[in-house]
Structures are given as structure tokens and as C-alpha cells.
């Protein structure tokens, strides 16, 4: 839908399909990138110097401000909070799967814990269900599509600006046009997936995530 709307503006040099094979980190290093999405924290990594955030999704299925999201704090069973916690992290560069959990551990006074890296929210859920981990922070939007049986939500993170859609700094299509096409596409077809539009964003919108993450990064060195 977004592609069709851009073609109506006379723009035809648009990729004909989504790239599901190239690693995201490689795509983010292409200054001519047409469109991708990353975590807010990824914007402050050297890998993303040549991309710009343009819009954040409006996740209508979450009770949050437009363009925001949060993470559920999930455990296998409430009694696993006793003793040393094994914490599943999808990535140390993730707000939803890492920083959100670090904030929860600090605010609740936990000092005896260790981390295991899983690589994704779905893998963190699998680690909880298989009892390889005790606790994880799971993006609340993703949580809706993951197996939830035998798991318990015990808390929530603070709201944060949702993961941004990004373009390359040398993209042949103006970011404003892509934002408009995303808005139109989600307005027409996004309701079944729970995304009803976008809000424009800049890199500065995510600076508070970086500040929060840096302040807690020492916890990962335990």
C-alpha cells in the first residue's frame, strides 16, 4: 500500500519486495536505505550513523500515548523471584528487552542476578517457558503474538517512544513522503495488526533512552 501511494507521487525507483535475508545491521549502514525499523537505542550506535528516524508507530492495542510503547516484566512463576535471578535479555542494545528490565531490577532492589542473551523476544519467552531463565522484559506489542501460557506478568516498564522507522540519509525519497505513505497505509490497513498510524520523530526524541541505558549499563558488568 505504501509503495502504491509513493508511485502515485511519481516515484518508481522503489524496491519491489521486502528484504528478509540481509541482517538489519547491514541495511542500517546503507545511506540509500529506503525504509527499515530499529530500536530507539540503535540510533546511538556507530552502525546507524547514515540513517535517520522519521516516524514511530501508533500501537492502538496498547494503553499508551500515541507513538509510545512499554514492556511487560514477565516471570515463569512468582516464586522464582527468590534467590539469584536468571534474567533473559534479547540484546544488550535493546530498550524493551534490556534497559526496561535493568530499570525494574534497580527500582525493586534486586542485586543477586545474572544475564543470558537470547537474541529475540520470542527466544526470551522460550527461555522462560523452558525454565532456562526466571525473568524477562518483553515488548508489550510483541507479547500479544507470543505464547503466554504458564507465564505471569508482574510489572511494566515506563512508556518510551516506539521503535522508529528509519531511512538512509541519501535516500532518493524524502522522509516526509515516506511518513505520509506509512500514515495512509496504516490508516487503511493497519487495524488488524494493531498499528493505526505514525507520528513524526527525530533522533533527539530518543536521547532519554540512551541516557537511561548508559546510567544502568554498569549492571551488565556484574
CSV table of C-alpha atoms in Angstrom, one decimal:
chain,number,residue,atom,x,y,z
A,1,UNK,CA,0.0,0.0,0.0
A,2,UNK,CA,2.8,2.5,0.9
A,3,UNK,CA,4.6,1.6,-2.3
A,4,UNK,CA,1.4,2.2,-4.4
A,5,UNK,CA,0.9,5.6,-2.7
A,6,UNK,CA,4.5,6.6,-3.4
A,7,UNK,CA,4.1,5.6,-7.1
A,8,UNK,CA,1.1,7.9,-7.3
A,9,UNK,CA,3.6,10.7,-6.4
A,10,UNK,CA,5.7,9.7,-9.4
A,11,UNK,CA,8.3,7.7,-7.5
A,12,UNK,CA,9.0,4.4,-9.2
A,13,UNK,CA,12.6,3.6,-8.1
A,14,UNK,CA,11.3,1.7,-5.1
A,15,UNK,CA,12.3,-1.9,-4.0
A,16,UNK,CA,9.7,-4.4,-5.2
A,17,UNK,CA,9.9,-6.6,-2.1
A,18,UNK,CA,10.9,-6.7,1.5
A,19,UNK,CA,14.5,-7.9,2.2
A,20,UNK,CA,14.2,-10.7,4.8
A,21,UNK,CA,17.7,-12.0,4.3
A,22,UNK,CA,20.2,-9.1,4.8
A,23,UNK,CA,20.9,-8.6,8.5
A,24,UNK,CA,19.4,-5.4,9.8
A,25,UNK,CA,22.8,-4.1,10.9
A,26,UNK,CA,24.0,-4.3,7.3
A,27,UNK,CA,20.9,-2.5,6.0
A,28,UNK,CA,21.4,0.3,8.5
A,29,UNK,CA,24.8,1.1,7.1
A,30,UNK,CA,23.3,1.8,3.6
A,31,UNK,CA,23.0,5.6,3.2
A,32,UNK,CA,20.5,5.0,0.4
A,33,UNK,CA,18.2,2.8,2.5
A,34,UNK,CA,14.6,3.2,1.5
A,35,UNK,CA,12.9,2.1,4.8
A,36,UNK,CA,13.7,-0.1,7.8
A,37,UNK,CA,13.0,-0.1,11.5
A,38,UNK,CA,15.3,-0.3,14.5
A,39,UNK,CA,15.3,0.0,18.3
A,40,UNK,CA,15.5,3.5,19.7
A,41,UNK,CA,18.8,2.7,21.3
A,42,UNK,CA,20.2,1.6,17.9
A,43,UNK,CA,20.2,5.2,16.8
A,44,UNK,CA,23.2,5.9,19.1
A,45,UNK,CA,25.4,3.2,17.7
A,46,UNK,CA,28.1,3.8,15.1
A,47,UNK,CA,26.3,1.3,12.8
A,48,UNK,CA,23.5,3.8,12.3
A,49,UNK,CA,25.3,7.0,11.5
A,50,UNK,CA,23.9,7.0,8.0
A,51,UNK,CA,20.2,6.6,8.8
A,52,UNK,CA,17.5,8.9,10.1
A,53,UNK,CA,14.4,8.2,12.2
A,54,UNK,CA,11.3,9.6,10.5
A,55,UNK,CA,8.3,8.1,12.3
A,56,UNK,CA,7.1,6.0,15.2
A,57,UNK,CA,4.2,3.6,15.0
A,58,UNK,CA,0.9,4.2,16.9
A,59,UNK,CA,0.2,1.0,18.6
A,60,UNK,CA,-3.6,1.1,19.2
A,61,UNK,CA,-3.8,-2.2,21.1
A,62,UNK,CA,-1.6,-0.7,23.9
A,63,UNK,CA,-2.9,1.7,26.5
A,64,UNK,CA,-0.2,4.3,25.8
A,65,UNK,CA,0.3,7.8,24.4
A,66,UNK,CA,0.4,7.8,20.5
A,67,UNK,CA,3.8,6.7,19.2
A,68,UNK,CA,4.8,5.1,22.5
A,69,UNK,CA,5.1,1.5,23.9
A,70,UNK,CA,6.2,-0.3,27.0
A,71,UNK,CA,7.5,-3.7,28.2
A,72,UNK,CA,5.8,-6.3,30.4
A,73,UNK,CA,8.0,-7.7,33.1
A,74,UNK,CA,7.4,-11.5,32.8
A,75,UNK,CA,8.4,-14.4,35.1
A,76,UNK,CA,8.0,-18.2,34.7
A,77,UNK,CA,6.4,-18.3,38.2
A,78,UNK,CA,6.2,-15.7,41.0
A,79,UNK,CA,8.2,-17.9,43.4
A,80,UNK,CA,11.2,-17.8,41.0
A,81,UNK,CA,11.9,-14.3,42.4
A,82,UNK,CA,13.6,-15.9,45.4
A,83,UNK,CA,17.4,-16.3,45.3
A,84,UNK,CA,19.6,-15.4,42.3
A,85,UNK,CA,17.6,-14.3,39.3
A,86,UNK,CA,18.5,-15.6,35.8
A,87,UNK,CA,17.5,-12.7,33.5
A,88,UNK,CA,16.9,-13.2,29.8
A,89,UNK,CA,17.9,-10.3,27.6
A,90,UNK,CA,17.1,-10.2,23.9
A,91,UNK,CA,20.1,-7.8,23.3
A,92,UNK,CA,22.2,-5.5,25.4
A,93,UNK,CA,21.3,-2.7,22.9
A,94,UNK,CA,17.5,-3.1,23.3
A,95,UNK,CA,15.4,-0.8,25.4
A,96,UNK,CA,12.4,-3.1,25.5
A,97,UNK,CA,14.3,-6.3,26.3
A,98,UNK,CA,17.2,-5.0,28.3
A,99,UNK,CA,17.0,-1.4,29.7
A,100,UNK,CA,13.4,-1.9,30.8
A,101,UNK,CA,14.5,-5.0,32.9
A,102,UNK,CA,17.5,-3.2,34.3
A,103,UNK,CA,15.3,-0.4,35.5
A,104,UNK,CA,12.9,-2.9,37.1
A,105,UNK,CA,15.7,-4.7,38.9
A,106,UNK,CA,17.2,-1.4,40.2
A,107,UNK,CA,13.8,0.0,41.3
A,108,UNK,CA,12.9,-3.2,43.1
A,109,UNK,CA,16.3,-3.5,44.9
A,110,UNK,CA,17.5,-6.8,43.3
A,111,UNK,CA,21.2,-7.3,43.5
A,112,UNK,CA,21.7,-11.0,43.0
A,113,UNK,CA,21.2,-11.8,39.3
A,114,UNK,CA,22.9,-12.9,36.2
A,115,UNK,CA,22.1,-12.5,32.5
A,116,UNK,CA,21.7,-14.7,29.5
A,117,UNK,CA,21.4,-13.4,26.0
A,118,UNK,CA,18.7,-14.9,23.8
A,119,UNK,CA,18.7,-12.8,20.6
A,120,UNK,CA,14.9,-12.0,20.4
A,121,UNK,CA,11.8,-11.5,22.5
A,122,UNK,CA,10.4,-14.9,21.3
A,123,UNK,CA,13.6,-16.6,22.4
A,124,UNK,CA,13.4,-14.9,25.8
A,125,UNK,CA,9.8,-16.2,26.2
A,126,UNK,CA,11.1,-19.7,25.2
A,127,UNK,CA,13.8,-19.4,27.8
A,128,UNK,CA,11.2,-18.6,30.5
A,129,UNK,CA,8.9,-21.4,29.4
A,130,UNK,CA,11.8,-24.0,29.4
A,131,UNK,CA,13.0,-22.6,32.8
A,132,UNK,CA,16.3,-21.6,31.5
A,133,UNK,CA,15.6,-18.1,32.8
A,134,UNK,CA,13.5,-16.6,35.6
A,135,UNK,CA,12.5,-13.2,34.3
A,136,UNK,CA,12.5,-11.1,31.2
A,137,UNK,CA,11.2,-7.8,29.8
A,138,UNK,CA,9.0,-8.4,26.7
A,139,UNK,CA,7.8,-5.6,24.4
A,140,UNK,CA,4.1,-5.4,25.1
A,141,UNK,CA,3.2,-5.2,21.5
A,142,UNK,CA,5.2,-8.3,20.6
A,143,UNK,CA,3.8,-10.1,23.7
A,144,UNK,CA,0.4,-10.2,22.1
A,145,UNK,CA,1.7,-12.6,19.4
A,146,UNK,CA,3.8,-14.8,21.7
A,147,UNK,CA,2.8,-17.9,23.7
A,148,UNK,CA,1.8,-16.8,27.2
A,149,UNK,CA,0.6,-19.9,28.9
A,150,UNK,CA,2.3,-20.7,32.2
A,151,UNK,CA,3.9,-17.2,32.4
A,152,UNK,CA,3.0,-14.4,34.7
A,153,UNK,CA,3.2,-10.6,34.1
A,154,UNK,CA,4.4,-8.9,37.4
A,155,UNK,CA,5.0,-5.4,36.3
A,156,UNK,CA,5.6,-2.9,33.4
A,157,UNK,CA,8.3,-0.6,32.3
A,158,UNK,CA,7.9,3.2,31.8
A,159,UNK,CA,6.5,4.3,28.4
A,160,UNK,CA,9.0,5.1,25.7
A,161,UNK,CA,8.9,6.4,22.2
A,162,UNK,CA,8.2,3.3,20.0
A,163,UNK,CA,10.9,1.8,17.7
A,164,UNK,CA,11.4,4.2,14.8
A,165,UNK,CA,11.0,3.7,11.1
A,166,UNK,CA,14.3,4.9,9.5
A,167,UNK,CA,15.6,5.9,6.1
A,168,UNK,CA,19.1,6.4,4.7
A,169,UNK,CA,20.5,10.0,4.7
A,170,UNK,CA,20.9,9.7,0.9
A,171,UNK,CA,17.6,8.1,0.2
A,172,UNK,CA,16.1,9.2,-3.2
A,173,UNK,CA,12.7,9.6,-1.4
A,174,UNK,CA,12.1,12.4,1.0
A,175,UNK,CA,11.4,11.1,4.6
A,176,UNK,CA,8.2,13.3,4.7
A,177,UNK,CA,6.8,11.4,1.7
A,178,UNK,CA,7.5,8.0,3.3
A,179,UNK,CA,6.0,9.2,6.6
A,180,UNK,CA,2.8,10.3,4.7
A,181,UNK,CA,2.6,7.0,2.8
A,182,UNK,CA,3.1,5.0,6.1
A,183,UNK,CA,0.3,7.0,7.7
A,184,UNK,CA,-2.1,6.4,4.8
A,185,UNK,CA,-1.2,2.7,4.6
A,186,UNK,CA,-1.7,2.1,8.4
A,187,UNK,CA,-4.9,4.1,8.4
A,188,UNK,CA,-6.4,1.9,5.7
A,189,UNK,CA,-4.9,-1.5,6.6
A,190,UNK,CA,-3.2,-1.3,10.0
A,191,UNK,CA,-6.1,-2.0,12.4
A,192,UNK,CA,-5.8,-5.9,12.2
A,193,UNK,CA,-2.2,-5.7,13.2
A,194,UNK,CA,-2.8,-3.1,15.9
A,195,UNK,CA,-1.0,-0.2,14.3
A,196,UNK,CA,-3.2,2.6,13.1
A,197,UNK,CA,-0.8,5.3,12.1
A,198,UNK,CA,2.5,7.0,12.8
A,199,UNK,CA,3.9,10.2,14.4
A,200,UNK,CA,6.9,12.1,13.0
A,201,UNK,CA,10.1,11.7,15.2
A,202,UNK,CA,13.7,12.9,15.2
A,203,UNK,CA,16.8,11.3,16.8
A,204,UNK,CA,16.6,13.7,19.7
A,205,UNK,CA,13.2,12.1,20.7
A,206,UNK,CA,15.2,9.0,21.7
A,207,UNK,CA,18.0,10.7,23.6
A,208,UNK,CA,16.4,9.9,27.0
A,209,UNK,CA,16.5,6.2,26.3
A,210,UNK,CA,20.3,6.5,25.7
A,211,UNK,CA,20.7,8.4,29.0
A,212,UNK,CA,18.7,5.8,30.9
A,213,UNK,CA,20.6,2.9,29.3
A,214,UNK,CA,24.0,4.4,29.9
A,215,UNK,CA,23.2,5.1,33.6
A,216,UNK,CA,22.4,1.4,34.1
A,217,UNK,CA,25.0,-0.2,31.8
A,218,UNK,CA,27.2,-1.0,34.8
A,219,UNK,CA,24.7,-3.6,35.9
A,220,UNK,CA,25.6,-5.7,32.8
A,221,UNK,CA,29.2,-6.0,34.0
A,222,UNK,CA,28.3,-7.9,37.2
